[in-house]
């Protein structure tokens, strides 16, 4: 059997050797296969492993999206990983983590490829209107304080069209498809972790407006007409702004501003 080196599972030592981080991925748990890196990370976080720990798997058999949706995570083709974060913030600021992840991944992709991803609130990264990356934030609260956050990230790196199920083939893409060449997953991971650390340390010192501005610069939907889906309801309005918790502010037809949080909503882009 011929193995392509790039498609072998990434291991702790090779990731560690390339990183110069202070906090992110100081401790690494790498696997060939897991059900979900977020589920595994949650167990480790409950056992008290330190902030910044990275859980990465070459394949997920039950990769999860938001609201019980699933995330296709075939072996050797993508980056499927989770970080354990323990920021000392109130729960209403947790949504910012999803946005800072988006900015960091976009920065890393821009550095490694010739592609410029766009950000779609709250957690998608798109190229040519197709999704190549999503983030899943899960929180645990103890006595009304945030005990930890699991930041789960899935990046489609080297899939070709046939690697996606028919269900998502028209909406999903990979960096390989878009850049017309295979991408070294380790290089990309190292850059993503580098930018994530930079953004996260800024976030910890309270520089939220810088993160919001960086996010908004990469989002073409600001001031445009949108439809927000929430619990089977569709609400139409203009994407007015983001607030300090990463919530989307939608201006409704009669001028009222309605706030949506990251957890339970998705966004449909209105084509004019
Ligand atoms: C997300 O959910 O976009 C969050 C995805 C997070 C995945 C990571 S991988 C590491 C960590 N461990 C986990 O178990 N999860 C995280 P959502 O916005 O709900 O989007 C899910 C929807 O995207 C699905 O219902 C499909 O329509 C579509 N989808 C599934 N797999 C995809 C893929 N590989 N690429 C693009 N779209 C996909």
Tab-separated table of C-alpha atoms and ligand atoms in Angstrom:
chain	number	residue	atom	x	y	z
A	1	UNK	CA	0.000	0.000	0.000
A	2	UNK	CA	1.378	3.407	-0.935
A	3	UNK	CA	1.086	6.056	1.734
A	4	UNK	CA	1.101	9.724	0.971
A	5	UNK	CA	3.160	11.229	3.807
A	6	UNK	CA	0.855	14.227	4.097
A	7	UNK	CA	-2.104	11.956	4.742
A	8	UNK	CA	-0.622	10.137	7.718
A	9	UNK	CA	-2.149	11.229	11.025
A	10	UNK	CA	-0.416	14.224	12.587
A	11	UNK	CA	1.338	13.325	15.818
A	12	UNK	CA	2.122	15.208	19.028
A	13	UNK	CA	5.888	15.505	18.428
A	14	UNK	CA	5.749	16.903	14.927
A	15	UNK	CA	3.133	19.485	15.915
A	16	UNK	CA	5.035	20.436	19.067
A	17	UNK	CA	8.341	20.800	17.180
A	18	UNK	CA	6.834	23.462	14.929
A	19	UNK	CA	5.004	25.511	17.565
A	20	UNK	CA	6.343	28.498	19.446
A	21	UNK	CA	3.265	29.120	21.536
A	22	UNK	CA	2.955	30.307	25.133
A	23	UNK	CA	-0.465	28.869	25.873
A	24	UNK	CA	-2.157	27.212	22.921
A	25	UNK	CA	-1.286	23.530	22.351
A	26	UNK	CA	1.352	23.315	25.071
A	27	UNK	CA	-0.314	19.959	25.730
A	28	UNK	CA	-1.403	17.883	22.722
A	29	UNK	CA	-3.581	14.785	22.480
A	30	UNK	CA	-3.443	13.390	18.913
A	31	UNK	CA	-5.506	10.442	17.680
A	32	UNK	CA	-6.016	8.475	14.471
A	33	UNK	CA	-9.715	8.212	15.139
A	34	UNK	CA	-12.157	9.633	17.682
A	35	UNK	CA	-15.919	9.974	17.731
A	36	UNK	CA	-15.645	13.746	18.257
A	37	UNK	CA	-12.714	15.866	19.426
A	38	UNK	CA	-15.190	18.174	21.198
A	39	UNK	CA	-16.656	15.302	23.217
A	40	UNK	CA	-13.177	14.048	24.167
A	41	UNK	CA	-12.020	17.579	25.033
A	42	UNK	CA	-15.018	18.056	27.292
A	43	UNK	CA	-14.087	14.956	29.308
A	44	UNK	CA	-10.467	16.123	29.611
A	45	UNK	CA	-11.578	19.617	30.628
A	46	UNK	CA	-13.765	18.137	33.362
A	47	UNK	CA	-10.701	16.212	34.590
A	48	UNK	CA	-8.883	19.550	34.861
A	49	UNK	CA	-6.341	19.507	32.002
A	50	UNK	CA	-4.759	22.936	31.487
A	51	UNK	CA	-6.042	25.766	29.356
A	52	UNK	CA	-4.839	25.648	25.760
A	53	UNK	CA	-4.748	21.830	25.509
A	54	UNK	CA	-5.240	20.639	21.935
A	55	UNK	CA	-7.187	17.513	20.990
A	56	UNK	CA	-6.823	16.555	17.335
A	57	UNK	CA	-7.962	13.527	15.371
A	58	UNK	CA	-7.234	12.397	11.841
A	59	UNK	CA	-10.813	11.213	11.505
A	60	UNK	CA	-14.032	11.688	13.455
A	61	UNK	CA	-16.742	9.054	13.318
A	62	UNK	CA	-19.364	11.308	14.937
A	63	UNK	CA	-18.130	14.816	14.222
A	64	UNK	CA	-20.697	17.305	15.448
A	65	UNK	CA	-22.020	20.589	14.121
A	66	UNK	CA	-24.378	22.900	15.985
A	67	UNK	CA	-27.931	22.001	17.038
A	68	UNK	CA	-27.369	18.259	16.711
A	69	UNK	CA	-26.138	18.475	13.127
A	70	UNK	CA	-23.246	16.289	11.967
A	71	UNK	CA	-19.849	17.244	10.553
A	72	UNK	CA	-18.212	15.078	7.880
A	73	UNK	CA	-14.626	14.366	8.989
A	74	UNK	CA	-12.981	11.814	6.652
A	75	UNK	CA	-9.482	10.481	7.466
A	76	UNK	CA	-6.413	12.341	6.261
A	77	UNK	CA	-8.317	15.112	4.489
A	78	UNK	CA	-8.894	17.832	7.008
A	79	UNK	CA	-8.069	19.371	10.357
A	80	UNK	CA	-10.523	18.288	13.045
A	81	UNK	CA	-9.524	19.618	16.428
A	82	UNK	CA	-10.633	21.188	19.706
A	83	UNK	CA	-9.019	23.545	22.203
A	84	UNK	CA	-9.813	23.772	25.888
A	85	UNK	CA	-10.104	27.412	26.964
A	86	UNK	CA	-10.663	28.765	30.440
A	87	UNK	CA	-11.132	32.519	30.041
A	88	UNK	CA	-12.239	34.494	33.072
A	89	UNK	CA	-15.230	36.105	31.385
A	90	UNK	CA	-18.955	36.280	31.888
A	91	UNK	CA	-20.990	33.837	29.859
A	92	UNK	CA	-22.426	36.580	27.635
A	93	UNK	CA	-18.959	37.190	26.123
A	94	UNK	CA	-18.433	33.546	25.053
A	95	UNK	CA	-19.741	34.230	21.535
A	96	UNK	CA	-16.617	36.282	20.821
A	97	UNK	CA	-14.589	33.047	20.832
A	98	UNK	CA	-16.397	31.889	17.717
A	99	UNK	CA	-15.603	35.180	15.971
A	100	UNK	CA	-11.946	35.243	16.997
A	101	UNK	CA	-11.595	31.694	15.696
A	102	UNK	CA	-12.998	32.807	12.335
A	103	UNK	CA	-10.564	35.709	12.090
A	104	UNK	CA	-7.580	33.513	13.048
A	105	UNK	CA	-8.411	30.797	10.532
A	106	UNK	CA	-8.920	33.369	7.773
A	107	UNK	CA	-5.513	34.909	8.592
A	108	UNK	CA	-3.837	31.484	8.475
A	109	UNK	CA	-5.491	30.511	5.184
A	110	UNK	CA	-4.475	33.838	3.638
A	111	UNK	CA	-0.886	33.265	4.718
A	112	UNK	CA	-0.633	29.691	3.392
A	113	UNK	CA	-2.697	29.940	0.203
A	114	UNK	CA	-3.673	32.591	-2.330
A	115	UNK	CA	-7.276	32.434	-1.074
A	116	UNK	CA	-9.258	35.092	0.778
A	117	UNK	CA	-12.007	33.505	2.863
A	118	UNK	CA	-15.063	35.434	3.930
A	119	UNK	CA	-16.744	35.151	7.301
A	120	UNK	CA	-20.402	34.342	7.739
A	121	UNK	CA	-21.896	34.889	11.166
A	122	UNK	CA	-21.600	33.150	13.500
A	123	UNK	CA	-19.202	30.360	12.670
A	124	UNK	CA	-18.685	29.714	8.956
A	125	UNK	CA	-15.781	30.423	6.639
A	126	UNK	CA	-16.594	30.459	2.947
A	127	UNK	CA	-14.727	30.619	-0.324
A	128	UNK	CA	-16.684	31.199	-3.517
A	129	UNK	CA	-19.876	31.018	-1.436
A	130	UNK	CA	-19.090	27.475	-0.249
A	131	UNK	CA	-18.263	26.422	3.302
A	132	UNK	CA	-14.825	24.980	4.042
A	133	UNK	CA	-14.717	25.537	7.785
A	134	UNK	CA	-17.032	25.659	10.776
A	135	UNK	CA	-16.562	26.144	14.501
A	136	UNK	CA	-18.509	24.656	17.379
A	137	UNK	CA	-18.341	26.343	20.775
A	138	UNK	CA	-19.505	24.398	23.813
A	139	UNK	CA	-19.464	25.841	27.307
A	140	UNK	CA	-19.717	24.493	30.826
A	141	UNK	CA	-21.002	26.736	33.573
A	142	UNK	CA	-20.493	26.325	37.295
A	143	UNK	CA	-22.171	28.622	39.819
A	144	UNK	CA	-23.035	31.066	37.014
A	145	UNK	CA	-19.366	31.386	35.993
A	146	UNK	CA	-17.867	29.929	32.857
A	147	UNK	CA	-15.914	26.856	33.876
A	148	UNK	CA	-14.474	26.152	30.421
A	149	UNK	CA	-15.102	26.576	26.719
A	150	UNK	CA	-14.421	23.927	24.116
A	151	UNK	CA	-13.598	25.523	20.788
A	152	UNK	CA	-14.013	22.879	18.066
A	153	UNK	CA	-12.794	23.622	14.560
A	154	UNK	CA	-13.260	21.658	11.366
A	155	UNK	CA	-11.319	22.710	8.261
A	156	UNK	CA	-11.737	20.925	4.932
A	157	UNK	CA	-8.204	20.813	3.566
A	158	UNK	CA	-7.552	18.173	0.913
A	159	UNK	CA	-10.934	16.767	-0.077
A	160	UNK	CA	-11.958	16.576	-3.686
A	161	UNK	CA	-15.644	16.930	-4.653
A	162	UNK	CA	-16.242	13.169	-4.421
A	163	UNK	CA	-15.076	13.108	-0.805
A	164	UNK	CA	-18.189	15.049	0.219
A	165	UNK	CA	-21.549	13.335	0.575
A	166	UNK	CA	-24.078	14.258	-2.099
A	167	UNK	CA	-26.070	16.095	0.533
A	168	UNK	CA	-23.428	18.769	1.009
A	169	UNK	CA	-21.424	18.591	-2.224
A	170	UNK	CA	-23.028	21.733	-3.633
A	171	UNK	CA	-22.450	23.778	-0.484
A	172	UNK	CA	-19.109	22.463	0.800
A	173	UNK	CA	-15.602	22.984	-0.502
A	174	UNK	CA	-11.997	22.391	0.553
A	175	UNK	CA	-8.831	24.453	0.341
A	176	UNK	CA	-7.451	21.969	-2.189
A	177	UNK	CA	-10.459	22.391	-4.483
A	178	UNK	CA	-10.272	26.170	-4.262
A	179	UNK	CA	-6.509	26.572	-4.563
A	180	UNK	CA	-6.150	23.735	-7.081
A	181	UNK	CA	-3.348	22.069	-5.180
A	182	UNK	CA	-2.907	20.011	-2.038
A	183	UNK	CA	-2.127	21.835	1.200
A	184	UNK	CA	0.242	20.626	3.925
A	185	UNK	CA	-2.035	20.078	6.916
A	186	UNK	CA	0.744	20.527	9.469
A	187	UNK	CA	1.749	23.926	8.033
A	188	UNK	CA	-1.840	25.061	8.115
A	189	UNK	CA	-2.431	23.785	11.651
A	190	UNK	CA	0.672	25.556	12.949
A	191	UNK	CA	-0.431	28.866	11.400
A	192	UNK	CA	-4.010	28.514	12.661
A	193	UNK	CA	-2.749	27.848	16.201
A	194	UNK	CA	-0.325	30.767	15.963
A	195	UNK	CA	-3.054	33.242	14.952
A	196	UNK	CA	-5.496	31.760	17.457
A	197	UNK	CA	-3.028	32.320	20.266
A	198	UNK	CA	-2.443	35.911	19.168
A	199	UNK	CA	-6.171	36.697	19.018
A	200	UNK	CA	-6.969	34.818	22.222
A	201	UNK	CA	-4.285	36.616	24.256
A	202	UNK	CA	-5.668	39.946	22.975
A	203	UNK	CA	-9.163	38.836	23.928
A	204	UNK	CA	-7.936	37.984	27.455
A	205	UNK	CA	-6.641	41.525	27.852
A	206	UNK	CA	-10.060	42.852	26.895
A	207	UNK	CA	-9.329	43.966	23.303
A	208	UNK	CA	-12.730	42.904	22.040
A	209	UNK	CA	-13.282	45.804	19.652
A	210	UNK	CA	-10.136	44.867	17.675
A	211	UNK	CA	-11.500	41.357	17.186
A	212	UNK	CA	-14.921	42.652	16.159
A	213	UNK	CA	-13.342	45.069	13.666
A	214	UNK	CA	-11.138	42.351	12.162
A	215	UNK	CA	-14.182	40.101	11.854
A	216	UNK	CA	-16.323	42.808	10.233
A	217	UNK	CA	-13.599	43.595	7.682
A	218	UNK	CA	-13.914	40.019	6.419
A	219	UNK	CA	-17.712	39.923	6.352
A	220	UNK	CA	-19.394	41.202	3.175
A	221	UNK	CA	-22.925	40.962	4.615
A	222	UNK	CA	-22.787	43.942	6.950
A	223	UNK	CA	-25.499	46.517	6.151
A	224	UNK	CA	-27.137	43.995	3.820
A	225	UNK	CA	-30.514	42.330	3.930
A	226	UNK	CA	-30.501	38.955	5.714
A	227	UNK	CA	-32.792	36.284	6.981
A	228	UNK	CA	-32.078	34.774	10.391
A	229	UNK	CA	-33.428	31.310	11.114
A	230	UNK	CA	-34.285	30.688	14.743
A	231	UNK	CA	-36.360	27.715	15.941
A	232	UNK	CA	-37.979	27.229	12.517
A	233	UNK	CA	-38.816	30.960	12.368
A	234	UNK	CA	-37.339	33.258	9.736
A	235	UNK	CA	-36.733	36.887	10.629
A	236	UNK	CA	-35.752	39.392	7.963
A	237	UNK	CA	-33.786	42.573	8.475
A	238	UNK	CA	-30.567	44.468	7.852
A	239	UNK	CA	-27.311	43.233	9.439
A	240	UNK	CA	-26.652	46.393	11.465
A	241	UNK	CA	-23.657	45.447	13.630
A	242	UNK	CA	-22.160	43.055	16.200
A	243	UNK	CA	-22.285	43.797	19.912
A	244	UNK	CA	-19.594	43.229	22.574
A	245	UNK	CA	-20.748	39.621	23.065
A	246	UNK	CA	-20.489	38.776	19.362
A	247	UNK	CA	-24.285	38.891	18.989
A	248	UNK	CA	-25.741	39.946	15.660
A	249	UNK	CA	-27.865	43.100	15.683
A	250	UNK	CA	-30.608	42.992	13.071
A	251	UNK	CA	-32.594	46.103	12.119
A	252	UNK	CA	-36.187	45.073	11.457
A	253	UNK	CA	-38.492	46.771	8.931
A	254	UNK	CA	-40.017	49.174	11.473
A	255	UNK	CA	-36.577	50.197	12.804
A	256	UNK	CA	-36.427	48.060	15.966
A	257	UNK	CA	-33.047	46.390	16.609
A	258	UNK	CA	-33.221	42.689	17.501
A	259	UNK	CA	-30.305	40.782	19.017
A	260	UNK	CA	-29.330	37.195	18.108
A	261	UNK	CA	-26.808	35.071	19.973
A	262	UNK	CA	-24.414	32.551	18.494
A	263	UNK	CA	-25.927	29.360	19.886
A	264	UNK	CA	-29.283	28.875	18.299
A	265	UNK	CA	-29.450	30.791	15.059
A	266	UNK	CA	-28.208	30.533	11.515
A	267	UNK	CA	-28.154	32.992	8.769
A	268	UNK	CA	-29.546	32.857	5.269
A	269	UNK	CA	-28.152	35.325	2.793
A	270	UNK	CA	-30.819	37.132	0.838
A	271	UNK	CA	-29.926	37.285	-2.836
A	272	UNK	CA	-31.150	40.609	-4.236
B	1	LIG	C1	-20.522	23.796	12.181
B	1	LIG	O1	-21.807	23.423	12.479
B	1	LIG	O2	-20.165	24.363	11.185
B	1	LIG	C2	-19.517	23.393	13.248
B	1	LIG	C3	-18.590	22.318	12.767
B	1	LIG	C4	-17.541	21.999	13.806
B	1	LIG	C5	-16.758	20.773	13.479
B	1	LIG	C6	-15.613	20.564	14.426
B	1	LIG	S1	-14.534	19.333	13.899
B	1	LIG	C7	-13.723	19.306	15.405
B	1	LIG	C8	-14.777	19.487	16.474
B	1	LIG	N1	-15.321	18.229	16.928
B	1	LIG	C9	-16.616	18.086	16.596
B	1	LIG	O3	-17.325	17.077	16.845
B	1	LIG	N2	-17.027	19.194	15.951
B	1	LIG	C10	-15.984	20.191	15.857
B	1	LIG	P1	-23.092	23.885	11.664
B	1	LIG	O4	-23.092	25.357	11.438
B	1	LIG	O5	-24.230	23.296	12.426
B	1	LIG	O6	-22.924	23.169	10.271
B	1	LIG	C11	-23.196	21.807	10.098
B	1	LIG	C12	-23.731	21.613	8.690
B	1	LIG	O7	-22.659	21.796	7.757
B	1	LIG	C13	-24.234	20.185	8.436
B	1	LIG	O8	-25.600	20.076	8.737
B	1	LIG	C14	-23.966	19.997	6.942
B	1	LIG	O9	-24.995	20.563	6.175
B	1	LIG	C15	-22.722	20.839	6.712
B	1	LIG	N3	-21.482	20.040	6.773
B	1	LIG	C16	-21.242	18.858	7.392
B	1	LIG	N4	-19.968	18.480	7.243
B	1	LIG	C17	-19.364	19.443	6.500
B	1	LIG	C18	-18.054	19.632	6.012
B	1	LIG	N5	-17.058	18.779	6.250
B	1	LIG	N6	-17.828	20.752	5.259
B	1	LIG	C19	-18.795	21.655	4.993
B	1	LIG	N7	-20.048	21.529	5.437
B	1	LIG	C20	-20.337	20.443	6.189
